Every structure is written in C-alpha cells, then in structure tokens.
Tab-separated table of C-alpha atoms in Angstrom:
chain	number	residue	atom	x	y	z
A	1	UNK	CA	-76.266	22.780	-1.078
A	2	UNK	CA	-77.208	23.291	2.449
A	3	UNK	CA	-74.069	21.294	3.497
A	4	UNK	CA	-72.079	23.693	1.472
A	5	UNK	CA	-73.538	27.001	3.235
A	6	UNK	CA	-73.043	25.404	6.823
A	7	UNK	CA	-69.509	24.774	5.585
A	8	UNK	CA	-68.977	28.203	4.817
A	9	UNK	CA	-70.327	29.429	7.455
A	10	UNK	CA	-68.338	27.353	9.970
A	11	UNK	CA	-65.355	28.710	7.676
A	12	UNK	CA	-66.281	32.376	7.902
A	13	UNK	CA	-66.962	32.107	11.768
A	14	UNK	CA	-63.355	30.295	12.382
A	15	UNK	CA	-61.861	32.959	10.661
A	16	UNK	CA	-63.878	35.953	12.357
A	17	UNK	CA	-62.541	34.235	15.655
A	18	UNK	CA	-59.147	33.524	14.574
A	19	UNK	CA	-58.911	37.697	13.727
A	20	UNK	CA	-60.473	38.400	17.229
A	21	UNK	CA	-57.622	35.880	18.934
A	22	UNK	CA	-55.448	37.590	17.421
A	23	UNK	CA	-56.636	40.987	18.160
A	24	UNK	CA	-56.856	39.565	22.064
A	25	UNK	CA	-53.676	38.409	21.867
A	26	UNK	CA	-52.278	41.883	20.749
A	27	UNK	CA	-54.225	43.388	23.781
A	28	UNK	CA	-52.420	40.595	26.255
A	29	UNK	CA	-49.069	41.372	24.880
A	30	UNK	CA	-50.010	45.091	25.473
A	31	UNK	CA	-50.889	44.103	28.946
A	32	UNK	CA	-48.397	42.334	29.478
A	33	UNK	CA	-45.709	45.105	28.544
A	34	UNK	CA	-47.194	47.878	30.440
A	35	UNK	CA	-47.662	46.018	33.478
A	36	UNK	CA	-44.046	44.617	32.920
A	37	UNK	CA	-43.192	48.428	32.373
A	38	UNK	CA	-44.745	49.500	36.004
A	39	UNK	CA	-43.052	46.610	37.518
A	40	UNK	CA	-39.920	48.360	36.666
A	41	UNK	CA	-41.022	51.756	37.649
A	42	UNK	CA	-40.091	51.881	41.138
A	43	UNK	CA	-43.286	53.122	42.174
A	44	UNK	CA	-45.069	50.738	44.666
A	45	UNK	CA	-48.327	51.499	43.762
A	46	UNK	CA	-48.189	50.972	40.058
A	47	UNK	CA	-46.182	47.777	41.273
A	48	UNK	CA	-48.887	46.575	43.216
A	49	UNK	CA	-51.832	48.161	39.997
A	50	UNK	CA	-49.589	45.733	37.695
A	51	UNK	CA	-49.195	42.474	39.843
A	52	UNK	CA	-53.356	43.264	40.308
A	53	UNK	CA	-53.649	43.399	36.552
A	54	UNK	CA	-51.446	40.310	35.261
A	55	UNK	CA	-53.188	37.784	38.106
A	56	UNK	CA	-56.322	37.432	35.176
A	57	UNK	CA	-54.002	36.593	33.129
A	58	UNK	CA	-51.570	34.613	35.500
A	59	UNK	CA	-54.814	32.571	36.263
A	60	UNK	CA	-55.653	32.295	32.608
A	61	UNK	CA	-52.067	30.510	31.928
A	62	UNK	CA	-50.400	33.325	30.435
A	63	UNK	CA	-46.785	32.338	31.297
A	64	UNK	CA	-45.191	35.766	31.189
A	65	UNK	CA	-47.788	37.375	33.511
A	66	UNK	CA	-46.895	34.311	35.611
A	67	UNK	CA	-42.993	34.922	35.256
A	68	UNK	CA	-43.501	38.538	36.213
A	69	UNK	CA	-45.751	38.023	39.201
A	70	UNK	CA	-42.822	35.661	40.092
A	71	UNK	CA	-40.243	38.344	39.725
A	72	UNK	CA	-42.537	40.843	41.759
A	73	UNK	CA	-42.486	38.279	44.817
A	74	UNK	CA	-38.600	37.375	44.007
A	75	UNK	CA	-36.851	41.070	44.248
A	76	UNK	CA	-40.736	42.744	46.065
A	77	UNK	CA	-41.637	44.812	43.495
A	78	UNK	CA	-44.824	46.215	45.122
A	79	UNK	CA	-45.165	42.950	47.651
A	80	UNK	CA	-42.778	42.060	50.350
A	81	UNK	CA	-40.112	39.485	48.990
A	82	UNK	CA	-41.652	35.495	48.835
A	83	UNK	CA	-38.967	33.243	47.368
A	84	UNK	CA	-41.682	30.507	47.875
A	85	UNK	CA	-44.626	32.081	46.164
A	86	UNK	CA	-41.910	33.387	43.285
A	87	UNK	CA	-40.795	30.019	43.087
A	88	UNK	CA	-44.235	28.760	42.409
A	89	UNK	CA	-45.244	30.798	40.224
A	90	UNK	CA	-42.031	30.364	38.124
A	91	UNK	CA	-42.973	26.570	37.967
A	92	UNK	CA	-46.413	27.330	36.630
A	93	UNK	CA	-44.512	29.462	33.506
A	94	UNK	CA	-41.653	26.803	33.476
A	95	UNK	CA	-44.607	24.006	32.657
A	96	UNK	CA	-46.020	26.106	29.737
A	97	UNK	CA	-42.325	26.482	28.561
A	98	UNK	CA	-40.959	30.125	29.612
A	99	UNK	CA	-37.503	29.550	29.589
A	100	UNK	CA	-36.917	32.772	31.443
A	101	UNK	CA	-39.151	30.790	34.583
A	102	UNK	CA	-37.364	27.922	34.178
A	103	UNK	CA	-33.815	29.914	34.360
A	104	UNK	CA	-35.157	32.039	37.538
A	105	UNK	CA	-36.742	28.592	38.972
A	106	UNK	CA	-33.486	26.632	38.615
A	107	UNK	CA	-31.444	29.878	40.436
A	108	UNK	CA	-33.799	29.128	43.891
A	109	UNK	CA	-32.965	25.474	43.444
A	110	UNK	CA	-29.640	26.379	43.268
A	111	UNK	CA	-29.465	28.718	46.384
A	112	UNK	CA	-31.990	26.831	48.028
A	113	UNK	CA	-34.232	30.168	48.432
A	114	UNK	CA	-37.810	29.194	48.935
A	115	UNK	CA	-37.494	26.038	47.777
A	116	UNK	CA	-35.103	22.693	48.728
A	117	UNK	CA	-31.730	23.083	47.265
A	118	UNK	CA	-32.039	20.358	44.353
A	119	UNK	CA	-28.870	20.886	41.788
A	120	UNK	CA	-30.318	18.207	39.361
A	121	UNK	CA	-33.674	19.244	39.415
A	122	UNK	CA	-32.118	22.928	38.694
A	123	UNK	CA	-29.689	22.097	35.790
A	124	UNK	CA	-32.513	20.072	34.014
A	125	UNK	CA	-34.124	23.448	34.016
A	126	UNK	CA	-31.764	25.134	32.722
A	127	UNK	CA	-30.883	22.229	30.193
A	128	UNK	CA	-34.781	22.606	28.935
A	129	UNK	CA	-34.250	26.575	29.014
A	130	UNK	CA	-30.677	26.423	27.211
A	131	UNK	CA	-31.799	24.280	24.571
A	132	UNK	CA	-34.675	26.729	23.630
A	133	UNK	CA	-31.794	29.228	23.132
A	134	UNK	CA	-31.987	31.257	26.342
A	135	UNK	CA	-28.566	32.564	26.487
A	136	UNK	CA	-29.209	33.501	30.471
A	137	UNK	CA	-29.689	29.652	31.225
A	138	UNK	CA	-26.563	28.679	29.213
A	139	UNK	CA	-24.599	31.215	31.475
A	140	UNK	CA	-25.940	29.538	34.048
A	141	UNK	CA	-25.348	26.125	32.657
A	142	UNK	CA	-21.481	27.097	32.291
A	143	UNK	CA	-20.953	28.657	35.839
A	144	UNK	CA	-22.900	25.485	37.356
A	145	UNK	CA	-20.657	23.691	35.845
A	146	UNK	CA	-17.648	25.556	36.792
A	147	UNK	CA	-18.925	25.585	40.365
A	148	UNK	CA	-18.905	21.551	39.343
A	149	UNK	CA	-15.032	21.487	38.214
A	150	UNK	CA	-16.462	20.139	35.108
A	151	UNK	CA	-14.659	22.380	32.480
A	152	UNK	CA	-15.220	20.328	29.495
A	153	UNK	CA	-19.250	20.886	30.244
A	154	UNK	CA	-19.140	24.553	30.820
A	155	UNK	CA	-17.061	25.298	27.874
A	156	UNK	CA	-19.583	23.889	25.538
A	157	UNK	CA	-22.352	26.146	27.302
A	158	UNK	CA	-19.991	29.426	27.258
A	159	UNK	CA	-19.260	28.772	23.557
A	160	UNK	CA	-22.978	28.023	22.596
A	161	UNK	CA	-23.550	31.268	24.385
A	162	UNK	CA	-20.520	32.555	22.973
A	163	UNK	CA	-22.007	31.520	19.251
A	164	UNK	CA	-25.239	33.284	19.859
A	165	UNK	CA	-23.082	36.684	20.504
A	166	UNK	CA	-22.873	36.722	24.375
A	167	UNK	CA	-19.869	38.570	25.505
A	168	UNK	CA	-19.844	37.800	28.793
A	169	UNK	CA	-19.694	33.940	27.761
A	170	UNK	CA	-16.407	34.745	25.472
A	171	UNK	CA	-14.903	36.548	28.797
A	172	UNK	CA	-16.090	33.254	30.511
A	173	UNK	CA	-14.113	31.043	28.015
A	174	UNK	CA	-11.169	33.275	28.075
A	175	UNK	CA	-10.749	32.495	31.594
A	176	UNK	CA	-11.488	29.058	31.769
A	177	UNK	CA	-8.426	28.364	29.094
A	178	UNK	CA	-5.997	31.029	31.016
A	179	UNK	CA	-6.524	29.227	34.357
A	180	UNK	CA	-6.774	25.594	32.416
A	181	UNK	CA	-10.122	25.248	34.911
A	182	UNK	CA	-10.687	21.049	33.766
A	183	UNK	CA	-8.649	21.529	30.885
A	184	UNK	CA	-5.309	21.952	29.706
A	185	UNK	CA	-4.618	25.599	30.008
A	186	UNK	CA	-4.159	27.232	26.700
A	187	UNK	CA	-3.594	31.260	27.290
A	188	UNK	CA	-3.387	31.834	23.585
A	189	UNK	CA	-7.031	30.402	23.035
C-alpha cells in the first residue's frame, strides 16, 4: 500500500514538473522572440538589452539564443562586428542541432571570415542542415556546388529546395539547364 502512494506520488510530482517545463519553455520561447524582435529593431540599446537577456539562456544551451547572439556579433547588432565570436557561438547551436547555426557557420567557413576557410568542413554543415530540411542550407548546398562546376550535385539541392516550394531554387534550376552548367543544356526544362 505504501509502495502504491509513493508511486503516485512520484507520478503526480513528474507530471506537476512536466506542466511547469512546459510553462518555462513557453516563457523561453517568449524570450527568445522578443529579444529576437529587438535584435531587429535597429535600436542599439534594445540590441545590446536583448544580447544581455539571451546570454542566460545562451549559457543554459538554448541554441536559438546562441544563434542570435551569433547573428548580433556577425552583422553588430548592438556590439561591434566579431566574425570569430559569431562563429563560435554558431558552433555551440550547430552541436545542439540548429540548422540555421550550422548554415551561418558553414557561410564563415566558406569566406574564411573569423574562422580558417575549410570548404569540407562547411558543406558537411550544410549537408547536416539540408537534410533537416533547411531550405537556406540547400541553397547553399546548390551554389557551393555551382561554385564547384559540379552541376549534377547542385541540381539535386535546387530541386529538393525546389520540392519544398523555394522559388529562388526553381530560378536556380532554370539557369543551370539554359547555360547546360555540368550538364547537357536543355532550355526547354
């Protein structure tokens, strides 16, 4: 009998927690968006109010606060431009899975901005981030592989894209069968 009230107990409790992670995890999300809202304000000091707010969670391992300290550092919204500190932080979201990180990680890898130019390391990035569905890193995927005369590649990624509605990938695949860019040129396609 005692067993049995412990039981419940330990039953009622998970659940009373599970309803207040959830209720915290409403309040993060609602963090989360109104700091991502003053990032985009314009206004350096609710910038610099939102990259204050989102470092708790940043150092909690919430990946999106992480991504969007990343972006403040990448294009100094509120804090003078730091490809190496966005570029660090974009690795810490990339490990817990933001594909947005990984896509903005794998452009500095690219470029070589705050970080060594590394192509591979890059378009395994954006091969994690593509395969999630993150239409931005399949763009990516098919330009990189434009940039890498490898049509056949970057046809697959523009028409994955392409599947998933992207425009811009359809006006990517257009091209690449007008010009016959490493395939046999097909303006009718």
């Amino acid at each position: 009998m005692a067993l049995r009230v412990l039981q419940g107990l330990a039953i009622g409790l998970a659940l009373m927690m599970g309803t207040g992670i959830a209720a915290g995890q409403d309040d993060t999300a609602t963090s989360v968006e109104s700091a991502r809202t003053a990032l985009e304000s314009g206004v350096q000091a609710e910038q610099r109010a939102a990259i204050a707010s989102l470092r708790a969670l940043a150092d909690a391992g919430n990946a999106v606060a992480l991504r969007l300290i990343g972006i403040a550092y990448d294009e100094g919204l509120g804090v003078p431009v730091d490809r190496t500190e966005a570029a660090s932080l974009y690795r810490r979201a990339a490990e817990l899975d933001d594909s947005e990180a990984m896509t903005r990680l794998a452009a500095l890898m690219i470029s070589g901005d705050g970080v060594n130019r590394n192509l591979e390391g890059a378009r395994s990035y954006l091969v994690m981030a593509a395969n999630d569905d993150h239409v931005p890193a399949m763009l990516a995927l098919g330009a990189f592989y434009l940039g890498q005369a490898d049509g056949a590649e970057a046809i697959e990624w523009f028409d994955r894209a392409a599947t998933l509605g992207n425009i811009d990938a359809l006006v990517q695949l257009g091209g690449i069968y007008r010009r016959g860019t490493g395939v046999p040129a097909d303006p009718e396609r």
